[in-house]
Short mmCIF file of C-alpha atoms in Angstrom, two decimals:
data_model
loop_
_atom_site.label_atom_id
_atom_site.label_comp_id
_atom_site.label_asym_id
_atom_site.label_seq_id
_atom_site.Cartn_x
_atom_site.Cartn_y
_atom_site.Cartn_z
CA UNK A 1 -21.97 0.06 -28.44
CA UNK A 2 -20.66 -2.35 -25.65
CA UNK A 3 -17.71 -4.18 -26.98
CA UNK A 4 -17.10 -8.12 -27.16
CA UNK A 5 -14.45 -10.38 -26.11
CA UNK A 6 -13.34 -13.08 -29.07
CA UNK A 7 -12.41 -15.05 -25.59
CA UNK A 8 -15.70 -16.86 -24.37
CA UNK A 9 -17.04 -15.41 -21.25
CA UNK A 10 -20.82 -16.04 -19.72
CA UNK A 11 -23.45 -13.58 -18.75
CA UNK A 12 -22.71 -12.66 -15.25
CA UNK A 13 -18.91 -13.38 -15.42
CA UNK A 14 -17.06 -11.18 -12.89
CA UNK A 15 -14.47 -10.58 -15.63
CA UNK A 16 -15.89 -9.54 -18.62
CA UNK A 17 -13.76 -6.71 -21.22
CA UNK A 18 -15.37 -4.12 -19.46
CA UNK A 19 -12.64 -5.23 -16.11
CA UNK A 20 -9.29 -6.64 -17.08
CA UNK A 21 -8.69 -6.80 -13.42
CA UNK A 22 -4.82 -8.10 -12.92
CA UNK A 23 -3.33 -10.98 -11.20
CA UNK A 24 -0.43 -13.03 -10.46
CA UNK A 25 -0.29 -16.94 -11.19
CA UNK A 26 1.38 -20.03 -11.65
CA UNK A 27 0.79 -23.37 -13.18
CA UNK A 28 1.85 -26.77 -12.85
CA UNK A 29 4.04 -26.86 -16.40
CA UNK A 30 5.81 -23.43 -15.22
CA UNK A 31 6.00 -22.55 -11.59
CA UNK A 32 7.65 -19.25 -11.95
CA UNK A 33 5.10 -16.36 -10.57
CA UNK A 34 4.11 -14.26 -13.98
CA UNK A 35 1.48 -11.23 -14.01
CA UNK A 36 -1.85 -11.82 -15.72
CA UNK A 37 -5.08 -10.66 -16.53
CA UNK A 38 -8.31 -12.18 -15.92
CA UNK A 39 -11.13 -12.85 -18.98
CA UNK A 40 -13.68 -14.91 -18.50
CA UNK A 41 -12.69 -18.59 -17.40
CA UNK A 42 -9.21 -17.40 -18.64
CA UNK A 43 -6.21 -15.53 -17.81
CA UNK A 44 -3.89 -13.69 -20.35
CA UNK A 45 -0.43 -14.32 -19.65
CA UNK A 46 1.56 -10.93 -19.71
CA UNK A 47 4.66 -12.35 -19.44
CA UNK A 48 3.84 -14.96 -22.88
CA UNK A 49 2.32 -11.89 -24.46
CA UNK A 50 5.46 -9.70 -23.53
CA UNK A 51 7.87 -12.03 -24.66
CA UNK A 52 6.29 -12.46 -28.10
CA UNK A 53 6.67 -8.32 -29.00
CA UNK A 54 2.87 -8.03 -28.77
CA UNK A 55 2.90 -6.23 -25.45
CA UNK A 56 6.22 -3.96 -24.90
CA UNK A 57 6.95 -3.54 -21.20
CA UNK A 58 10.00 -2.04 -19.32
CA UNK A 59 11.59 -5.52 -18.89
CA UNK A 60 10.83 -8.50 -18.31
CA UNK A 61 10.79 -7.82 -14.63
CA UNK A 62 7.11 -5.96 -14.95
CA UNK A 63 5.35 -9.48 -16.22
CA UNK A 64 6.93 -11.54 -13.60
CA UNK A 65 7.18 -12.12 -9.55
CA UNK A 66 4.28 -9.53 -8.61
CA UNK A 67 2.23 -6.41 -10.02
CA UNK A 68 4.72 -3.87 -8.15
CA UNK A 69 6.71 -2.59 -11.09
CA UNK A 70 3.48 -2.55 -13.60
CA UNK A 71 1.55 -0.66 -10.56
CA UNK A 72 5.06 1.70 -10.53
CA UNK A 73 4.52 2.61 -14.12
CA UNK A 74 0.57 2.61 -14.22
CA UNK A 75 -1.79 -0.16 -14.84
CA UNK A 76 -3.92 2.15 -17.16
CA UNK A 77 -1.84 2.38 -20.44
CA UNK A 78 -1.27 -2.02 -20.13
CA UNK A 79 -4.82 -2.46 -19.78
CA UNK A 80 -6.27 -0.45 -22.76
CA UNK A 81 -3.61 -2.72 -25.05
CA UNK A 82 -4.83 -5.68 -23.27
CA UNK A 83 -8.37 -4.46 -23.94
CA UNK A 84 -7.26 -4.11 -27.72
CA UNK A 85 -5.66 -7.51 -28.07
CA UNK A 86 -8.90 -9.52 -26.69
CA UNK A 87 -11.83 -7.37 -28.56
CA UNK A 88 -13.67 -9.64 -30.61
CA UNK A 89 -11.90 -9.71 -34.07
CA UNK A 90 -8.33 -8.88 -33.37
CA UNK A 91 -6.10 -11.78 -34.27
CA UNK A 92 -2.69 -10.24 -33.10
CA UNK A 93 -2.66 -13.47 -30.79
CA UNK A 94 -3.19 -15.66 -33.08
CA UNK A 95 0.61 -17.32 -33.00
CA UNK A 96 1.20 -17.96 -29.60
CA UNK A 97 0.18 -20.88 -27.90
CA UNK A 98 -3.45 -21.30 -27.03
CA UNK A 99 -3.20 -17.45 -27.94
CA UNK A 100 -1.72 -16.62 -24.55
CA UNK A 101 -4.45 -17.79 -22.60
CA UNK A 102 -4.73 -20.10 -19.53
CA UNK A 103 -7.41 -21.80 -17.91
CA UNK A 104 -8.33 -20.74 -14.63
CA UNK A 105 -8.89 -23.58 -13.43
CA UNK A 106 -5.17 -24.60 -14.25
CA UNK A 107 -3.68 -21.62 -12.19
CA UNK A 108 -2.66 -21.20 -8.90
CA UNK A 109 -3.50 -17.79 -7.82
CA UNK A 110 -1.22 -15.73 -5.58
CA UNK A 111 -0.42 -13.05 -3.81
CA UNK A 112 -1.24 -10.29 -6.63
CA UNK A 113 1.36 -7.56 -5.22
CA UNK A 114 4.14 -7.19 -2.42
CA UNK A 115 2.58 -5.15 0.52
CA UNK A 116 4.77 -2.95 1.50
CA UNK A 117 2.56 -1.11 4.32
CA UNK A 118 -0.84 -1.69 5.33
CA UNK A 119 -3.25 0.29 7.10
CA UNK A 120 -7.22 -0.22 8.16
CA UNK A 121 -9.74 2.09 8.60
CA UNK A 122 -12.81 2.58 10.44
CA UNK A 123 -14.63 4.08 8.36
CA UNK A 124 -18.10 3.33 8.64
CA UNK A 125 -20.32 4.91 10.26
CA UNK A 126 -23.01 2.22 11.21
CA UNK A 127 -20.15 0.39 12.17
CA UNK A 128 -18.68 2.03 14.78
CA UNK A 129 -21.96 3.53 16.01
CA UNK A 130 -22.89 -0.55 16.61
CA UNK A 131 -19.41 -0.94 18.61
CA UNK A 132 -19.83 1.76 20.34
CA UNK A 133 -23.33 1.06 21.69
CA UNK A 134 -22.35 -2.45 22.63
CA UNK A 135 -18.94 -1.48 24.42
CA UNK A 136 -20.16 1.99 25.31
CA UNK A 137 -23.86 2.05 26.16
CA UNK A 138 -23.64 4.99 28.63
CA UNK A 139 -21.74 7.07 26.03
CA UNK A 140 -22.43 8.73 22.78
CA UNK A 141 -21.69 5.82 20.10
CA UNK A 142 -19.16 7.67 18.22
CA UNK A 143 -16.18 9.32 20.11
CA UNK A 144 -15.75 13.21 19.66
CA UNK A 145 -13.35 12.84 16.83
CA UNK A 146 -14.66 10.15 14.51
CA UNK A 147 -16.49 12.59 12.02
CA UNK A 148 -13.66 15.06 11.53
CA UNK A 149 -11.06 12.25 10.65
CA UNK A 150 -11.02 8.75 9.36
CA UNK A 151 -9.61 6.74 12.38
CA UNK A 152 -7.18 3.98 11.61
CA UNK A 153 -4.56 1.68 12.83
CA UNK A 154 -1.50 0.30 10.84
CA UNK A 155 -1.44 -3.29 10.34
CA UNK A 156 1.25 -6.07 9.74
CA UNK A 157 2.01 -6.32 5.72
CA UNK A 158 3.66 -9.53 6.25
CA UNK A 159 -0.03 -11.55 7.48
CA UNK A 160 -1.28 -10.36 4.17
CA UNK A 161 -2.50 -13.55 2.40
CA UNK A 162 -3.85 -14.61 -0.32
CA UNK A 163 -7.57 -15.84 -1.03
CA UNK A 164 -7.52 -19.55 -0.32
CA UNK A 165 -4.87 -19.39 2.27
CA UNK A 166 -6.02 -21.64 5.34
CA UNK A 167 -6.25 -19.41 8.77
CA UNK A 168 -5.13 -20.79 12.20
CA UNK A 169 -7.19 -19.67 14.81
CA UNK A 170 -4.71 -16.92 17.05
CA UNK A 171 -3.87 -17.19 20.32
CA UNK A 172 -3.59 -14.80 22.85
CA UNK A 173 -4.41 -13.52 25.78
CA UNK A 174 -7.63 -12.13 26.85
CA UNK A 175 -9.64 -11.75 30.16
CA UNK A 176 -10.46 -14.84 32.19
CA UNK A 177 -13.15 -15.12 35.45
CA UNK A 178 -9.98 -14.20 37.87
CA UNK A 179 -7.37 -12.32 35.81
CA UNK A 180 -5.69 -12.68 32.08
CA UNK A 181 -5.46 -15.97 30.62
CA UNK A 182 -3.80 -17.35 27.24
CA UNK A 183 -4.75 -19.15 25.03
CA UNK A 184 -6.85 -20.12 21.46
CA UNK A 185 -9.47 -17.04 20.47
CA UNK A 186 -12.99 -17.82 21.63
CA UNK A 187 -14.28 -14.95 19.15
CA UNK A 188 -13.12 -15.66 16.34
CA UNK A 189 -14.31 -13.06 13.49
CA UNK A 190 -14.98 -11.73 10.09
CA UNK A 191 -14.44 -8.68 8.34
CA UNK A 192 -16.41 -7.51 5.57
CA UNK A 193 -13.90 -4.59 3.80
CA UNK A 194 -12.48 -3.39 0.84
CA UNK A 195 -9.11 -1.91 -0.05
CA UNK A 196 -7.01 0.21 -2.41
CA UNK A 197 -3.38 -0.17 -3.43
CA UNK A 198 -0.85 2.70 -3.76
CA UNK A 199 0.57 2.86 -7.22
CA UNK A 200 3.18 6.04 -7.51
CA UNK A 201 4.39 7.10 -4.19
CA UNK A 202 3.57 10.37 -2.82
CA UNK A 203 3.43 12.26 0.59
CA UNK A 204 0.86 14.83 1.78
CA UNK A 205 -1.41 14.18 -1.35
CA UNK A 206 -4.23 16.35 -1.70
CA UNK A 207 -8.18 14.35 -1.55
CA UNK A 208 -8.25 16.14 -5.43
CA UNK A 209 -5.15 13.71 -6.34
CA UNK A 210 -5.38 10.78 -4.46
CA UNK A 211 -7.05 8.34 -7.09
CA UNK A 212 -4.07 9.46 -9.26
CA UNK A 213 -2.08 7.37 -6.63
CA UNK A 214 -4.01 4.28 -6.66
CA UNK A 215 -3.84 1.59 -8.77
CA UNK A 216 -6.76 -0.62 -7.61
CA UNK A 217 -8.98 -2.31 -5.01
CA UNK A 218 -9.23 -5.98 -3.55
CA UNK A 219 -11.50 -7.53 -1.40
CA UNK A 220 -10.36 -7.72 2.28
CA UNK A 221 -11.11 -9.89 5.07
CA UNK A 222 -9.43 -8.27 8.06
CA UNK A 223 -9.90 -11.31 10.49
CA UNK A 224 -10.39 -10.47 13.83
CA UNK A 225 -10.09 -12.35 17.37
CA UNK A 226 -12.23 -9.92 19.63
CA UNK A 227 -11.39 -11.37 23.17
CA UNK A 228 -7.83 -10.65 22.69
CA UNK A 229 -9.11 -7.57 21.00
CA UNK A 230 -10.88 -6.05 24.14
CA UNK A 231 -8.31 -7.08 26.45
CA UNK A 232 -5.39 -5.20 24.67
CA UNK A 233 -6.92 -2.29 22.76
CA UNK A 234 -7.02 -0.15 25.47
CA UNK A 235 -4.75 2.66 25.29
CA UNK A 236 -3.33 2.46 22.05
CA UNK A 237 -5.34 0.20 19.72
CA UNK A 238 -5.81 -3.18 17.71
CA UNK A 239 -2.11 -5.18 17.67
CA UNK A 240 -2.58 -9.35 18.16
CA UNK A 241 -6.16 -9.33 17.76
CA UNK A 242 -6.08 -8.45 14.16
CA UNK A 243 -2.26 -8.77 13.18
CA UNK A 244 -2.47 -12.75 12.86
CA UNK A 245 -3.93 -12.90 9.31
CA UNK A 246 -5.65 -10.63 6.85
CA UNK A 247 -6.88 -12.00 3.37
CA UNK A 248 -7.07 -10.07 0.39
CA UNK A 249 -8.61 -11.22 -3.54
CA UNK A 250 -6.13 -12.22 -6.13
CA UNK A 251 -7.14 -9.71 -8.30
CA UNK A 252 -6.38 -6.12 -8.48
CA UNK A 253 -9.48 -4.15 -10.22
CA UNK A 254 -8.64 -0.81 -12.02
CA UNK A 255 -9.30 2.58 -11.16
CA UNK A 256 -10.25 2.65 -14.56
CA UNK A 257 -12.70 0.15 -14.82
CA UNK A 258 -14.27 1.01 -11.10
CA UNK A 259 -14.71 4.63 -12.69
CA UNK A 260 -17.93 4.10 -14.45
CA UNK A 261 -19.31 3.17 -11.16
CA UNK A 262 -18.37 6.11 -9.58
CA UNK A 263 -20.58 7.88 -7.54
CA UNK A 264 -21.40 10.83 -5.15
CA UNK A 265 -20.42 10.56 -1.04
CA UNK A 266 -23.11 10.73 1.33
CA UNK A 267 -22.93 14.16 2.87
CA UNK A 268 -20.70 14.45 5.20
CA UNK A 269 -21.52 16.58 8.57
CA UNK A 270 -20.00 18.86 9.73
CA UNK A 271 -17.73 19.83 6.82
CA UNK A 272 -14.08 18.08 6.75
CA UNK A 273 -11.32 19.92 7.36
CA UNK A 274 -9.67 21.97 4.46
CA UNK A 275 -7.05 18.77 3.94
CA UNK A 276 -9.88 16.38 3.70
CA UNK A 277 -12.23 18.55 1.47
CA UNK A 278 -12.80 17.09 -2.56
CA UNK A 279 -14.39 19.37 -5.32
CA UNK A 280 -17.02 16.18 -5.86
CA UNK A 281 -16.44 13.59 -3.05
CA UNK A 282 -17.46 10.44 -4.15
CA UNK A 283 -16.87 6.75 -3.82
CA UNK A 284 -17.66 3.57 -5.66
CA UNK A 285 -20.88 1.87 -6.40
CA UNK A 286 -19.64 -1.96 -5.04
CA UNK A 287 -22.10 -4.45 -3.74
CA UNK A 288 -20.43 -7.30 -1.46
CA UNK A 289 -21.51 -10.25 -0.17
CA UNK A 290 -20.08 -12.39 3.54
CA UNK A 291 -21.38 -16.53 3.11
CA UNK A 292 -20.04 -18.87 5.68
CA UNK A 293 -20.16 -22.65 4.55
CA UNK A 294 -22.13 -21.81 1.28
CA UNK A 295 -24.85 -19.63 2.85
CA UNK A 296 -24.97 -15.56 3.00
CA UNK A 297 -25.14 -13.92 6.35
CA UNK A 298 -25.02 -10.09 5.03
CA UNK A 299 -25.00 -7.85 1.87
CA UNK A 300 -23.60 -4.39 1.94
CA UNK A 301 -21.54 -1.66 0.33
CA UNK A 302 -18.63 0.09 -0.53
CA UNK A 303 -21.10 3.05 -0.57
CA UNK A 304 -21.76 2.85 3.70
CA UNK A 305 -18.11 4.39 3.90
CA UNK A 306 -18.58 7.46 5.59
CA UNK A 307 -15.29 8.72 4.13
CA UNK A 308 -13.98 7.98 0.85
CA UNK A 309 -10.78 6.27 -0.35
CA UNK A 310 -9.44 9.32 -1.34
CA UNK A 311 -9.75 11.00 2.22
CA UNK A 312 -8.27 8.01 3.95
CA UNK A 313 -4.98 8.04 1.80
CA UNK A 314 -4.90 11.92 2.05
CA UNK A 315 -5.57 12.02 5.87
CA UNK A 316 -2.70 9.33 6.56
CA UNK A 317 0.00 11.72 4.10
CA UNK A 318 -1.52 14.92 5.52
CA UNK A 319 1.32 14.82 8.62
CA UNK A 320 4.44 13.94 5.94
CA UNK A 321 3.97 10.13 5.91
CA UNK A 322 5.32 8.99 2.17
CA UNK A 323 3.71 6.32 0.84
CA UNK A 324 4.80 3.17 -1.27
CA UNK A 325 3.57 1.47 -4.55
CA UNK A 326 2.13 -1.79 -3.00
CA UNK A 327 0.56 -0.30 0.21
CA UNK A 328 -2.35 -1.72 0.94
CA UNK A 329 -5.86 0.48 2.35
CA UNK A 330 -8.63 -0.99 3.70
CA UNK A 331 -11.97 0.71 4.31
CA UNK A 332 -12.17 -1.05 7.78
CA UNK A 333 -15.59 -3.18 8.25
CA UNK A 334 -18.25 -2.02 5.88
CA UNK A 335 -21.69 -2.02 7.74
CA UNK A 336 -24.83 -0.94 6.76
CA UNK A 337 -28.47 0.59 8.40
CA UNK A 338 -30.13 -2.67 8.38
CA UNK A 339 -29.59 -6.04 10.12
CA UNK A 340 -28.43 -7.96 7.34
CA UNK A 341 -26.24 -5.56 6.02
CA UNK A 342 -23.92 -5.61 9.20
CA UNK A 343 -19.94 -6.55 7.90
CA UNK A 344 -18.64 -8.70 10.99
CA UNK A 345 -19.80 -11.15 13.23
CA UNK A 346 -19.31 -9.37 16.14
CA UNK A 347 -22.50 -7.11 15.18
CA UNK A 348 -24.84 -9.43 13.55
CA UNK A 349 -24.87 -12.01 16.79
CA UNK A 350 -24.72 -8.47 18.50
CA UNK A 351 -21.14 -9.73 20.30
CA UNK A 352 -22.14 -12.95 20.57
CA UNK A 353 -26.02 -12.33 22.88
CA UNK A 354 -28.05 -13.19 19.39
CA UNK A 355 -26.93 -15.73 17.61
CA UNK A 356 -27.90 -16.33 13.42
CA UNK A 357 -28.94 -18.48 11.69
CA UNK A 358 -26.01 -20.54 9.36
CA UNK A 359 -27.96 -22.88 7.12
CA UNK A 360 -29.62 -25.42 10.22
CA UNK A 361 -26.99 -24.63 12.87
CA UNK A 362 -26.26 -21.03 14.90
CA UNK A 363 -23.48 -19.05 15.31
CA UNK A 364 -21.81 -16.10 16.41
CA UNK A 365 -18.77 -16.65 16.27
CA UNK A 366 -16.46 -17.92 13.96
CA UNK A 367 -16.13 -22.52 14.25
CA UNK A 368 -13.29 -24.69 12.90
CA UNK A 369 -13.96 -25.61 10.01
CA UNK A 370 -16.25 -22.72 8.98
CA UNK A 371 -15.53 -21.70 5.41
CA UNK A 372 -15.99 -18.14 4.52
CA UNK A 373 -16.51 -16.37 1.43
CA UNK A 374 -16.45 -12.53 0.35
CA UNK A 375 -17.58 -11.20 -2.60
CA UNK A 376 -17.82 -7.97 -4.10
CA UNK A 377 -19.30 -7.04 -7.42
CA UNK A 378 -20.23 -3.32 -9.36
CA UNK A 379 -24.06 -3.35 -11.76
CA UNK A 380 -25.47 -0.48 -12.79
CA UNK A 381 -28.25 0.21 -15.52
CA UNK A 382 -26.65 0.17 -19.29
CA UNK A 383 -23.09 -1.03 -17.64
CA UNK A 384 -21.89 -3.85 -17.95
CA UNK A 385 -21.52 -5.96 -14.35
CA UNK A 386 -17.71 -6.30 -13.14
CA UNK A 387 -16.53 -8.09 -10.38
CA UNK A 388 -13.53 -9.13 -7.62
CA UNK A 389 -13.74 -12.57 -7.58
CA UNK A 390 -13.73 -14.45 -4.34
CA UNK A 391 -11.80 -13.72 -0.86
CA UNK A 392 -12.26 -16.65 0.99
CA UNK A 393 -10.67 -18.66 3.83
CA UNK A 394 -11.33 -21.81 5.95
CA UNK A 395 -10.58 -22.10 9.40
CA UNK A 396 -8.05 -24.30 11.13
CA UNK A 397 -7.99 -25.43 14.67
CA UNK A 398 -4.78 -24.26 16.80
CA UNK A 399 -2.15 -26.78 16.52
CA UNK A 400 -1.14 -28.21 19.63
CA UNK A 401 2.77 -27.57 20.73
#
């Protein structure tokens, strides 16, 4: 039997009692940053809820400022009491205040945890095979080691925004008709990922253990300016053309709720490595969404990962590298086999020689102004549908100096 919320939520609500994903807020009658989790329209107030005896945490430290210390001690064991308190006919909320719960509407959503690192993957396979074939048409579309490791680059933790947060189109330099020249991104573009934050910290963890070090997964939106991308990647890698912003959703979905959703890894060949072998690899059942201004330009999946969250965090431990609660993993761009299931700009205007269609005008690439939405969201047969919310951003022109 599927259980009920007493809090009102609609069909098709991306947080029903089945999620519980958690947040961090603020409203306009108490500014100070307190952990919640979203119900509906609604969000329970840890810190309220805490502070009443209802919920026992640690201190008062884990309801407030960010979800670090609650990720620290395990999101798990909060959200089944959550889970408890809001199942239809439990009145232990019944004294406080609007029984701890605030509007949505009424919150400011923020950043939900303090990155500490942050690293992006490449990790799928129609992805880079579409890169390579535009950058590298001579050559075989994936480079000799792409199917025995996940490829990544580490990113800048402090560009990490929120959903909501404005982006300024980069500068930079990139190639010009008679040498390098500097200046605002021509090619501007989206990123269509999703990512994992570290709970307990660990070093060389084995593929077997990794979800036992992760607390959750966000949307991500790992902006992009490719001319200043092209110019500088070569030898080392992405640095200016992706370091300038990255936006994340403000809520932080459970392993635990993700896990009925779970579901076997496309076969992987040839066989990993023994450090990147699971028992039963597998990844998550997650459909996602790109619109820009209002209209959608792709659909695609968490399931076109050619390697799963668990080999990413154990292939970037497997060399002694510890990680920290609050690091941040994304999948890299998540494309798919067909045309509208490709996750960036750069391959659905096939870098910029095809442009789409955006309601009545064209693009490919990104315009000021342009407003652009993720969204990700798990359904399966006799489950109920969960969600991420929204990562979205607008763009802003370059201000002048």
């Amino acid at each position: 039997m599927r259980l009920r919320s007493w809090v009102p939520v609609v069909d098709g609500s991306d947080f029903p009692l089945a999620n519980l994903p958690f947040g961090v807020f603020r409203t306009a009658n108490d500014e100070e940053a307190r952990v919640g989790v979203a119900i509906g329209e609604h969000i329970l107030d840890l810190d309220a809820v805490h502070r009443s005896g209802v919920i026992r945490l640690p201190s008062d430290g884990h309801a407030r400022g960010s979800l670090n210390r609650l990720l620290a001690g395990g999101l798990a064991p909060v959200r089944r009491r959550v889970s408890e308190l809001l199942t239809d006919g439990n009145e232990e909320l019944a004294a406080l205040p609007r029984r701890g719960l605030v509007e949505q509407g009424d919150a400011e959503l923020l950043l939900p945890f303090e990155v500490a690192d942050f690293v992006d993957f490449y990790a799928s396979e129609h992805h880079a095979s579409n890169v390579g074939r535009m950058f590298r048409p001579d050559d075989p579309p994936l480079l000799p080691n792409w199917k025995h490791l996940p490829v990544g680059y580490h990113g800048r933790s402090g560009t990490v925004t929120v959903s909501g947060t404005d982006i300024t189109r980069p500068s930079g330099q990139r190639r010009g008709p008679d040498g390098p020249v500097f200046g605002p991104t021509t090619r501007l573009d989206l990123e269509l990922e999703m990512g994992f934050v570290t709970s307990r910290p660990g070093s060389l963890i084995a593929p077997d253990d990794a979800e036992t070090h992760l607390g959750g997964a966000v949307l991500v939106n790992d902006w992009s300016a490719r001319d200043i991308q092209a110019w500088e990647y070569q030898p080392l890698g992405p640095f200016l053309g992706k370091s300038f912003a990255t936006s994340i959703s403000p809520w932080v979905v459970t392993i635990e709720a993700l896990s009925p959703y779970r579901i076997p890894l496309a076969p992987q060949d040839p066989e990993p490595l023994p450090h990147l072998r699971q028992t039963n690899p597998s990844t998550y059942d997650v459909s996602l969404e790109v619109e820009i201004n209002g209209h959608a330009v792709a659909r695609s999946n968490l399931a076109h990962s050619y390697w799963s969250p668990a080999q990413q965090l154990a292939h970037a431990t497997s060399n002694g590298a510890a990680t920290r609660t609050g690091d941040l993993w994304a999948t890299g761009t998540l494309s798919g086999p067909t045309p509208d299931s490709l996750g960036s700009l750069l391959e659905l205007s096939w870098n910029g020689t095809s442009p789409i269609a955006v309601g009545d005008q064209n693009r490919t690439f990104l315009e000021d102004g342009d407003h652009v939405r993720l969204r990700g969201w798990c359904e399966r047969d006799g489950l109920p549908r969960i969600g991420f919310g929204i990562c979205e951003g607008t763009i802003r022109a370059k201000e002048q100096p």
